[in-house]
PDB file of C-alpha atoms in Angstrom:
ATOM      1  CA  MET A   1      55.054  35.465   7.681  1.00 41.00           C
ATOM      2  CA  SER A   2      54.326  32.778  10.226  1.00 44.00           C
ATOM      3  CA  TYR A   3      52.414  29.403   9.714  1.00 46.00           C
ATOM      4  CA  ILE A   4      49.496  28.069  11.796  1.00 48.00           C
ATOM      5  CA  ALA A   5      49.695  24.321  12.358  1.00 55.00           C
ATOM      6  CA  PRO A   6      45.731  23.405  12.271  1.00 63.00           C
ATOM      7  CA  ILE A   7      44.717  21.654  15.452  1.00 68.00           C
ATOM      8  CA  VAL A   8      41.156  21.311  14.538  1.00 70.00           C
ATOM      9  CA  PRO A   9      40.941  18.207  12.179  1.00 73.00           C
ATOM     10  CA  ASP A  10      39.186  19.031   8.772  1.00 73.00           C
ATOM     11  CA  ASN A  11      36.659  16.851   9.395  1.00 71.00           C
ATOM     12  CA  SER A  12      35.736  18.107  12.583  1.00 71.00           C
ATOM     13  CA  PRO A  13      32.086  19.202  12.524  1.00 74.00           C
ATOM     14  CA  PHE A  14      32.792  23.492  11.976  1.00 74.00           C
ATOM     15  CA  SER A  15      32.558  25.302   8.958  1.00 77.00           C
ATOM     16  CA  PRO A  16      35.881  27.048   7.438  1.00 77.00           C
ATOM     17  CA  GLU A  17      35.801  30.062   8.935  1.00 76.00           C
ATOM     18  CA  GLN A  18      34.646  28.427  12.645  1.00 78.00           C
ATOM     19  CA  ARG A  19      38.395  26.528  12.004  1.00 74.00           C
ATOM     20  CA  ALA A  20      40.487  29.002  11.366  1.00 76.00           C
ATOM     21  CA  TRP A  21      39.045  31.121  13.893  1.00 76.00           C
ATOM     22  CA  LEU A  22      39.650  27.930  16.454  1.00 76.00           C
ATOM     23  CA  ASN A  23      43.031  27.209  15.211  1.00 73.00           C
ATOM     24  CA  GLY A  24      44.079  30.913  15.639  1.00 73.00           C
ATOM     25  CA  LEU A  25      42.538  31.166  19.201  1.00 72.00           C
ATOM     26  CA  LEU A  26      44.004  27.520  20.299  1.00 70.00           C
ATOM     27  CA  ALA A  27      47.547  28.176  19.057  1.00 68.00           C
ATOM     28  CA  GLY A  28      47.831  31.422  20.464  1.00 66.00           C
ATOM     29  CA  LEU A  29      46.605  30.545  24.055  1.00 67.00           C
ATOM     30  CA  LEU A  30      48.907  27.281  23.552  1.00 63.00           C
ATOM     31  CA  GLY A  31      51.631  28.020  22.092  1.00 60.00           C
ATOM     32  CA  PRO A  32      53.035  26.394  18.974  1.00 55.00           C
ATOM     33  CA  GLU A  33      54.505  23.505  20.804  1.00 54.00           C
ATOM     34  CA  ALA A  34      51.862  23.151  22.835  1.00 52.00           C
ATOM     35  CA  ALA A  35      49.282  23.395  19.494  1.00 52.00           C
ATOM     36  CA  ALA A  36      51.537  20.357  18.001  1.00 55.00           C
ATOM     37  CA  VAL A  37      50.763  18.069  21.041  1.00 49.00           C
ATOM     38  CA  ALA A  38      47.017  18.971  21.262  1.00 50.00           C
ATOM     39  CA  THR A  39      46.770  18.153  17.715  1.00 53.00           C
ATOM     40  CA  ALA A  40      48.359  15.126  17.664  1.00 54.00           C
ATOM     41  CA  GLY A  41      45.617  14.230  20.922  1.00 49.00           C
ATOM     42  CA  MET A  42      42.922  15.536  19.140  1.00 51.00           C
ATOM     43  CA  GLU A  43      43.749  12.984  15.617  1.00 54.00           C
ATOM     44  CA  GLU A  44      44.184  10.347  18.060  1.00 52.00           C
ATOM     45  CA  VAL A  45      40.734  10.950  19.904  1.00 46.00           C
ATOM     46  CA  LEU A  46      38.713  11.713  16.578  1.00 49.00           C
ATOM     47  CA  ALA A  47      40.669   8.373  14.614  1.00 54.00           C
ATOM     48  CA  PRO A  48      38.797   5.610  15.719  1.00 52.00           C
ATOM     49  CA  THR A  49      35.719   8.238  14.654  1.00 50.00           C
ATOM     50  CA  ARG A  50      36.794   8.712  11.390  1.00 52.00           C
ATOM     51  CA  ASP A  51      38.037   5.504  10.163  1.00 53.00           C
ATOM     52  CA  ALA A  52      34.623   3.621  11.271  1.00 52.00           C
ATOM     53  CA  PRO A  53      32.589   2.646   8.723  1.00 55.00           C
ATOM     54  CA  GLN A  54      30.116   5.449   8.047  1.00 57.00           C
ATOM     55  CA  VAL A  55      26.340   3.845   8.257  1.00 53.00           C
ATOM     56  CA  GLU A  56      23.778   4.759   6.422  1.00 57.00           C
ATOM     57  CA  PRO A  57      19.869   4.701   7.484  1.00 58.00           C
ATOM     58  CA  ASP A  58      18.055   1.970   6.145  1.00 63.00           C
ATOM     59  CA  LYS A  59      16.117   2.834   3.092  1.00 71.00           C
ATOM     60  CA  PRO A  60      12.711   1.562   2.506  1.00 80.00           C
ATOM     61  CA  GLU A  61      12.811  -0.942  -0.584  1.00 85.00           C
ATOM     62  CA  GLU A  62      11.395   0.194  -3.785  1.00 88.00           C
ATOM     63  CA  PHE A  63       9.379  -1.995  -6.247  1.00 91.00           C
ATOM     64  CA  PRO A  64       9.536  -0.542  -9.138  1.00 91.00           C
ATOM     65  CA  TRP A  65       7.155  -3.541 -10.744  1.00 91.00           C
ATOM     66  CA  HIS A  66       4.494  -2.826  -8.119  1.00 90.00           C
ATOM     67  CA  ASP A  67       2.260  -0.902 -10.800  1.00 89.00           C
ATOM     68  CA  PRO A  68      -0.705  -3.323 -12.569  1.00 87.00           C
ATOM     69  CA  ALA A  69      -0.820  -1.196 -15.361  1.00 87.00           C
ATOM     70  CA  LEU A  70       2.700  -2.709 -16.743  1.00 90.00           C
ATOM     71  CA  PRO A  71       2.609  -5.526 -18.781  1.00 91.00           C
ATOM     72  CA  LEU A  72       4.236  -8.955 -17.284  1.00 91.00           C
ATOM     73  CA  GLU A  73       6.705  -9.174 -19.247  1.00 92.00           C
ATOM     74  CA  GLU A  74       7.859  -5.365 -18.628  1.00 92.00           C
ATOM     75  CA  ARG A  75       7.639  -6.072 -14.570  1.00 93.00           C
ATOM     76  CA  ILE A  76       9.354  -9.495 -14.550  1.00 92.00           C
ATOM     77  CA  ARG A  77      12.051  -7.189 -16.579  1.00 92.00           C
ATOM     78  CA  LEU A  78      12.066  -4.695 -13.431  1.00 92.00           C
ATOM     79  CA  ALA A  79      12.248  -7.124 -11.161  1.00 91.00           C
ATOM     80  CA  GLU A  80      15.660  -9.107 -13.030  1.00 91.00           C
ATOM     81  CA  GLY A  81      18.549  -9.958 -10.495  1.00 89.00           C
ATOM     82  CA  ARG A  82      16.483  -9.578  -7.104  1.00 90.00           C
ATOM     83  CA  PRO A  83      15.638 -12.475  -4.946  1.00 91.00           C
ATOM     84  CA  LEU A  84      13.640 -14.998  -6.105  1.00 91.00           C
ATOM     85  CA  GLN A  85      10.413 -13.903  -4.085  1.00 91.00           C
ATOM     86  CA  ARG A  86      10.635 -10.723  -5.278  1.00 91.00           C
ATOM     87  CA  ARG A  87      10.284 -11.927  -9.070  1.00 92.00           C
ATOM     88  CA  MET A  88       7.429 -13.631  -8.080  1.00 93.00           C
ATOM     89  CA  MET A  89       6.360 -10.433  -6.367  1.00 93.00           C
ATOM     90  CA  ALA A  90       6.482  -9.058  -9.804  1.00 93.00           C
ATOM     91  CA  ALA A  91       4.736 -11.660 -11.655  1.00 93.00           C
ATOM     92  CA  MET A  92       1.497 -10.851  -9.288  1.00 93.00           C
ATOM     93  CA  GLY A  93      -1.765  -8.473 -10.409  1.00 90.00           C
ATOM     94  CA  GLN A  94      -0.141  -6.152  -8.224  1.00 90.00           C
ATOM     95  CA  LEU A  95      -3.706  -4.913  -6.826  1.00 88.00           C
ATOM     96  CA  ASP A  96      -3.009  -6.250  -3.395  1.00 86.00           C
ATOM     97  CA  CYS A  97      -6.754  -7.013  -3.667  1.00 83.00           C
ATOM     98  CA  GLY A  98      -6.292  -9.802  -1.146  1.00 81.00           C
ATOM     99  CA  GLN A  99      -8.488 -12.145  -2.893  1.00 81.00           C
ATOM    100  CA  CYS A 100      -5.868 -14.939  -2.271  1.00 84.00           C
ATOM    101  CA  GLY A 101      -5.028 -14.609   1.265  1.00 82.00           C
ATOM    102  CA  TYR A 102      -2.254 -12.564   1.497  1.00 87.00           C
ATOM    103  CA  LEU A 103      -0.530  -9.259  -0.471  1.00 89.00           C
ATOM    104  CA  CYS A 104       1.242  -9.279  -3.462  1.00 90.00           C
ATOM    105  CA  GLN A 105       4.494  -9.538  -1.417  1.00 90.00           C
ATOM    106  CA  THR A 106       3.061 -12.000   1.341  1.00 91.00           C
ATOM    107  CA  TYR A 107       2.024 -14.178  -1.621  1.00 91.00           C
ATOM    108  CA  ALA A 108       5.201 -14.610  -2.866  1.00 91.00           C
ATOM    109  CA  GLU A 109       7.297 -14.403  -0.216  1.00 91.00           C
ATOM    110  CA  ALA A 110       4.636 -17.716   1.381  1.00 90.00           C
ATOM    111  CA  ILE A 111       5.236 -19.630  -1.800  1.00 90.00           C
ATOM    112  CA  ALA A 112       9.286 -18.627  -2.198  1.00 88.00           C
ATOM    113  CA  ARG A 113       9.180 -20.181   1.395  1.00 87.00           C
ATOM    114  CA  GLY A 114       7.291 -23.197   0.898  1.00 86.00           C
ATOM    115  CA  ASP A 115       4.807 -22.512   3.264  1.00 86.00           C
ATOM    116  CA  GLU A 116       2.051 -21.753   0.116  1.00 87.00           C
ATOM    117  CA  LYS A 117       2.049 -24.846  -2.315  1.00 87.00           C
ATOM    118  CA  SER A 118      -0.889 -23.260  -4.920  1.00 88.00           C
ATOM    119  CA  LEU A 119       0.388 -21.047  -7.755  1.00 89.00           C
ATOM    120  CA  SER A 120      -3.095 -20.039  -8.999  1.00 88.00           C
ATOM    121  CA  ARG A 121      -4.572 -17.845  -5.727  1.00 88.00           C
ATOM    122  CA  CYS A 122      -4.103 -14.811  -7.886  1.00 89.00           C
ATOM    123  CA  VAL A 123      -7.206 -13.595  -9.264  1.00 87.00           C
ATOM    124  CA  PRO A 124      -6.251 -10.560 -11.062  1.00 86.00           C
ATOM    125  CA  GLY A 125      -2.965 -11.919 -12.580  1.00 88.00           C
ATOM    126  CA  GLY A 126      -5.124 -15.261 -13.682  1.00 88.00           C
ATOM    127  CA  ARG A 127      -3.420 -18.131 -15.831  1.00 89.00           C
ATOM    128  CA  GLU A 128      -0.378 -15.561 -16.957  1.00 91.00           C
ATOM    129  CA  THR A 129       0.782 -14.934 -13.416  1.00 91.00           C
ATOM    130  CA  ALA A 130       0.557 -18.739 -12.277  1.00 90.00           C
ATOM    131  CA  ARG A 131       2.022 -19.932 -15.649  1.00 91.00           C
ATOM    132  CA  MET A 132       5.226 -17.285 -14.740  1.00 91.00           C
ATOM    133  CA  LEU A 133       5.453 -18.704 -10.992  1.00 91.00           C
ATOM    134  CA  LYS A 134       5.704 -22.113 -11.879  1.00 90.00           C
ATOM    135  CA  GLU A 135       8.544 -21.062 -14.767  1.00 89.00           C
ATOM    136  CA  LEU A 136       9.927 -19.080 -11.342  1.00 89.00           C
ATOM    137  CA  ALA A 137       9.065 -21.958  -9.033  1.00 87.00           C
ATOM    138  CA  ALA A 138      11.069 -24.720 -11.606  1.00 85.00           C
ATOM    139  CA  THR A 139      14.573 -22.712 -11.256  1.00 78.00           C
ATOM    140  CA  PRO A 140      17.034 -24.011  -8.994  1.00 70.00           C
ATOM    141  CA  ALA A 141      16.861 -20.994  -6.573  1.00 60.00           C
ATOM    142  CA  ALA A 142      13.533 -21.509  -5.837  1.00 57.00           C
ATOM    143  CA  SER A 143      14.874 -24.824  -3.793  1.00 54.00           C
ATOM    144  CA  ALA A 144      16.912 -22.630  -1.864  1.00 53.00           C
ATOM    145  CA  ALA A 145      14.819 -21.080   1.740  1.00 45.00           C
ATOM    146  CA  CYS A 146      14.500 -17.288   1.594  1.00 46.00           C
ATOM    147  CA  ALA A 147      15.046 -15.145   5.065  1.00 44.00           C
ATOM    148  CA  VAL A 148      11.895 -13.357   4.916  1.00 48.00           C
ATOM    149  CA  PRO A 149       9.342 -13.062   8.123  1.00 52.00           C
ATOM    150  CA  SER A 150       6.661 -14.821   7.932  1.00 52.00           C
ATOM    151  CA  PRO A 151       3.411 -13.229   6.497  1.00 52.00           C
ATOM    152  CA  PRO A 152       0.891 -11.454   9.150  1.00 55.00           C
ATOM    153  CA  ALA A 153      -1.855 -14.075  10.263  1.00 53.00           C
ATOM    154  CA  ILE A 154      -5.331 -13.228   8.728  1.00 50.00           C
ATOM    155  CA  GLU A 155      -8.289 -12.808  10.654  1.00 52.00           C
ATOM    156  CA  THR A 156     -10.897 -15.714   9.953  1.00 53.00           C
ATOM    157  CA  VAL A 157     -14.060 -13.936   9.888  1.00 57.00           C
ATOM    158  CA  ALA A 158     -18.183 -15.369   8.543  1.00 60.00           C
ATOM    159  CA  PRO A 159     -18.183 -14.906   5.027  1.00 62.00           C
ATOM    160  CA  LEU A 160     -20.698 -12.491   3.383  1.00 65.00           C
ATOM    161  CA  ALA A 161     -24.347 -13.930   2.713  1.00 68.00           C
ATOM    162  CA  PRO A 162     -27.174 -12.349   1.382  1.00 67.00           C
ATOM    163  CA  SER A 163     -28.682 -13.416   4.362  1.00 70.00           C
ATOM    164  CA  ALA A 164     -26.163 -12.052   6.987  1.00 71.00           C
ATOM    165  CA  PRO A 165     -25.168  -8.420   4.902  1.00 74.00           C
ATOM    166  CA  SER A 166     -22.395  -6.025   6.129  1.00 76.00           C
ATOM    167  CA  PRO A 167     -22.473  -2.540   5.892  1.00 78.00           C
ATOM    168  CA  ALA A 168     -19.660  -0.958   3.811  1.00 79.00           C
ATOM    169  CA  ARG A 169     -17.951   2.191   3.164  1.00 79.00           C
ATOM    170  CA  PHE A 170     -16.903   2.914  -0.269  1.00 79.00           C
ATOM    171  CA  GLU A 171     -13.702   4.964  -0.438  1.00 82.00           C
ATOM    172  CA  ALA A 172     -12.013   4.899  -3.571  1.00 83.00           C
ATOM    173  CA  ALA A 173     -12.499   4.080  -7.892  1.00 86.00           C
ATOM    174  CA  LEU A 174      -9.179   4.003  -8.889  1.00 86.00           C
ATOM    175  CA  ARG A 175      -8.536   3.742 -12.676  1.00 86.00           C
ATOM    176  CA  LEU A 176      -5.797   1.644 -13.266  1.00 86.00           C
ATOM    177  CA  ASN A 177      -5.441   2.130 -17.184  1.00 85.00           C
ATOM    178  CA  ARG A 178      -2.526   4.444 -18.019  1.00 84.00           C
ATOM    179  CA  ASP A 179      -4.160   8.118 -19.970  1.00 84.00           C
ATOM    180  CA  GLY A 180      -4.732   7.680 -22.980  1.00 85.00           C
ATOM    181  CA  SER A 181      -6.081   3.854 -22.694  1.00 85.00           C
ATOM    182  CA  GLU A 182      -9.209   2.750 -23.902  1.00 87.00           C
ATOM    183  CA  LYS A 183      -9.868   0.631 -21.067  1.00 86.00           C
ATOM    184  CA  ASP A 184     -10.943   1.751 -18.071  1.00 88.00           C
ATOM    185  CA  THR A 185     -10.095  -0.387 -15.366  1.00 88.00           C
ATOM    186  CA  ARG A 186     -10.666   0.230 -11.960  1.00 86.00           C
ATOM    187  CA  HIS A 187      -9.661  -0.884  -8.410  1.00 85.00           C
ATOM    188  CA  VAL A 188     -12.928  -0.631  -6.139  1.00 83.00           C
ATOM    189  CA  ILE A 189     -12.331  -0.139  -2.621  1.00 82.00           C
ATOM    190  CA  PHE A 190     -15.042  -0.616   0.438  1.00 80.00           C
ATOM    191  CA  ARG A 191     -13.957  -0.472   4.171  1.00 79.00           C
ATOM    192  CA  SER A 192     -16.338  -2.355   6.442  1.00 75.00           C
ATOM    193  CA  ALA A 193     -16.778  -0.490   9.932  1.00 67.00           C
ATOM    194  CA  ASP A 194     -17.436  -4.091  11.467  1.00 67.00           C
ATOM    195  CA  ALA A 195     -15.032  -6.483  10.678  1.00 65.00           C
ATOM    196  CA  PRO A 196     -12.478  -7.151   7.532  1.00 66.00           C
ATOM    197  CA  LEU A 197     -14.460  -8.041   4.379  1.00 68.00           C
ATOM    198  CA  CYS A 198     -13.795 -12.153   3.726  1.00 69.00           C
ATOM    199  CA  TYR A 199     -14.528 -13.889   0.398  1.00 68.00           C
ATOM    200  CA  LYS A 200     -12.955 -16.727  -1.607  1.00 71.00           C
ATOM    201  CA  VAL A 201     -12.021 -16.992  -5.233  1.00 70.00           C
ATOM    202  CA  GLY A 202     -14.724 -16.802  -7.476  1.00 74.00           C
ATOM    203  CA  ASP A 203     -17.363 -14.991  -4.731  1.00 76.00           C
ATOM    204  CA  ALA A 204     -19.334 -12.425  -6.605  1.00 77.00           C
ATOM    205  CA  LEU A 205     -19.911  -9.114  -4.265  1.00 77.00           C
ATOM    206  CA  GLY A 206     -23.699  -7.540  -4.228  1.00 79.00           C
ATOM    207  CA  ILE A 207     -23.954  -4.068  -3.202  1.00 79.00           C
ATOM    208  CA  HIS A 208     -26.951  -3.010  -1.729  1.00 77.00           C
ATOM    209  CA  ALA A 209     -26.787   1.036  -1.441  1.00 79.00           C
ATOM    210  CA  ALA A 210     -28.939   2.758   0.480  1.00 84.00           C
ATOM    211  CA  ASN A 211     -30.336   6.509  -0.013  1.00 89.00           C
ATOM    212  CA  ASP A 212     -29.465   9.588   1.387  1.00 88.00           C
ATOM    213  CA  PRO A 213     -31.458   9.786   4.984  1.00 90.00           C
ATOM    214  CA  GLU A 214     -32.467  13.116   4.849  1.00 91.00           C
ATOM    215  CA  LEU A 215     -33.514  13.087   1.852  1.00 92.00           C
ATOM    216  CA  VAL A 216     -36.195  10.352   2.364  1.00 93.00           C
ATOM    217  CA  SER A 217     -37.216  12.360   5.444  1.00 93.00           C
ATOM    218  CA  THR A 218     -37.947  15.462   2.912  1.00 93.00           C
ATOM    219  CA  ILE A 219     -40.179  13.882   0.861  1.00 92.00           C
ATOM    220  CA  ILE A 220     -42.036  11.534   3.147  1.00 93.00           C
ATOM    221  CA  GLU A 221     -42.594  15.430   4.885  1.00 93.00           C
ATOM    222  CA  ARG A 222     -43.807  16.088   0.998  1.00 92.00           C
ATOM    223  CA  LEU A 223     -46.032  13.645   0.745  1.00 90.00           C
ATOM    224  CA  GLY A 224     -47.433  14.353   4.156  1.00 92.00           C
ATOM    225  CA  ALA A 225     -47.686  10.688   5.193  1.00 91.00           C
ATOM    226  CA  PRO A 226     -46.594   8.689   8.539  1.00 93.00           C
ATOM    227  CA  PRO A 227     -42.945   7.103   8.243  1.00 92.00           C
ATOM    228  CA  ASP A 228     -44.275   3.763   8.950  1.00 93.00           C
ATOM    229  CA  PHE A 229     -47.159   3.473   6.650  1.00 93.00           C
ATOM    230  CA  GLU A 230     -46.693   0.342   4.980  1.00 92.00           C
ATOM    231  CA  VAL A 231     -46.881   0.383   1.157  1.00 92.00           C
ATOM    232  CA  ASP A 232     -45.799  -2.349  -1.411  1.00 90.00           C
ATOM    233  CA  CYS A 233     -42.319  -2.214  -3.091  1.00 86.00           C
ATOM    234  CA  PRO A 234     -40.994  -2.873  -6.179  1.00 80.00           C
ATOM    235  CA  ASP A 235     -39.315  -5.677  -4.788  1.00 81.00           C
ATOM    236  CA  GLY A 236     -43.150  -7.558  -4.178  1.00 86.00           C
ATOM    237  CA  THR A 237     -42.435  -7.051  -0.131  1.00 89.00           C
ATOM    238  CA  ARG A 238     -45.030  -4.876   2.061  1.00 92.00           C
ATOM    239  CA  ARG A 239     -42.505  -2.464   4.175  1.00 92.00           C
ATOM    240  CA  SER A 240     -43.016   1.119   6.035  1.00 94.00           C
ATOM    241  CA  LEU A 241     -42.721   4.265   3.464  1.00 93.00           C
ATOM    242  CA  ARG A 242     -39.166   5.248   5.360  1.00 94.00           C
ATOM    243  CA  GLU A 243     -38.009   1.812   4.907  1.00 92.00           C
ATOM    244  CA  ALA A 244     -39.237   1.611   0.989  1.00 92.00           C
ATOM    245  CA  LEU A 245     -37.677   5.347   0.179  1.00 92.00           C
ATOM    246  CA  LEU A 246     -34.511   4.334   1.892  1.00 91.00           C
ATOM    247  CA  GLU A 247     -33.649   0.767   0.851  1.00 88.00           C
ATOM    248  CA  VAL A 248     -35.843  -0.324  -1.876  1.00 87.00           C
ATOM    249  CA  CYS A 249     -37.143   2.562  -4.562  1.00 86.00           C
ATOM    250  CA  ASP A 250     -34.616   4.240  -6.545  1.00 84.00           C
ATOM    251  CA  ILE A 251     -35.482   8.171  -5.699  1.00 84.00           C
ATOM    252  CA  GLY A 252     -31.828   9.124  -7.430  1.00 79.00           C
ATOM    253  CA  ARG A 253     -34.268   8.815 -10.485  1.00 78.00           C
ATOM    254  CA  PRO A 254     -37.771   8.271 -10.240  1.00 73.00           C
ATOM    255  CA  SER A 255     -39.871   6.698 -12.809  1.00 75.00           C
ATOM    256  CA  ASP A 256     -43.107   8.283 -14.593  1.00 80.00           C
ATOM    257  CA  GLN A 257     -45.069   5.756 -12.904  1.00 75.00           C
ATOM    258  CA  ALA A 258     -43.860   7.121  -9.460  1.00 69.00           C
ATOM    259  CA  ILE A 259     -44.121  10.920 -10.612  1.00 73.00           C
TER     260      ILE A 259
END
């Protein structure tokens, strides 16, 4: 029984059946001596590729502590062994609410670099976060510069004011507590179409919801009154009927007096 020396290497991009068929074909065409030469030549050609280090595609960094439902001690434990900026990130409130002027990750990186001096800007984390950041900043690793990219510049816009309200769309109210918890804490998200919402720590946000325009039109039609007819509003102002029903009156739950 004759033995066919393999010409196609095992690491070639073929299945075992394909390699066996190619080895038999090449051996039959080239002969034993030529097959040996071909085998040596192919090994020489494929050696750099075979010996080269295999580069895996970059995987996105995972932040297992980035969960506002986790207690601070658990988040810090999950970040053990990570660089300083990641352990500082684990100390944040994990809401990415932007009240500090950053996201949780970029705020931590700014502190670790030394660009941000305040350790008490995280409103959701409060004193607990500020205390942990102070402890982490006092470690020897805090004196070393961290090679992290600078945070993107935050666009400066005029702050909100009662005299200059900004229209926004309600997008979500995400529950932050785990199933079975007695608490019901929500992360409420509003999206402004005109400009980014700008606020500082301690600001309060007042929400003035407008009624459904189609429902307002239906009510005016049933009343048989002109939309521009002026009426006295519950807030003490005098406005057109349409404006009053659209912005001032609670038409979802009309009072007995209104009915």
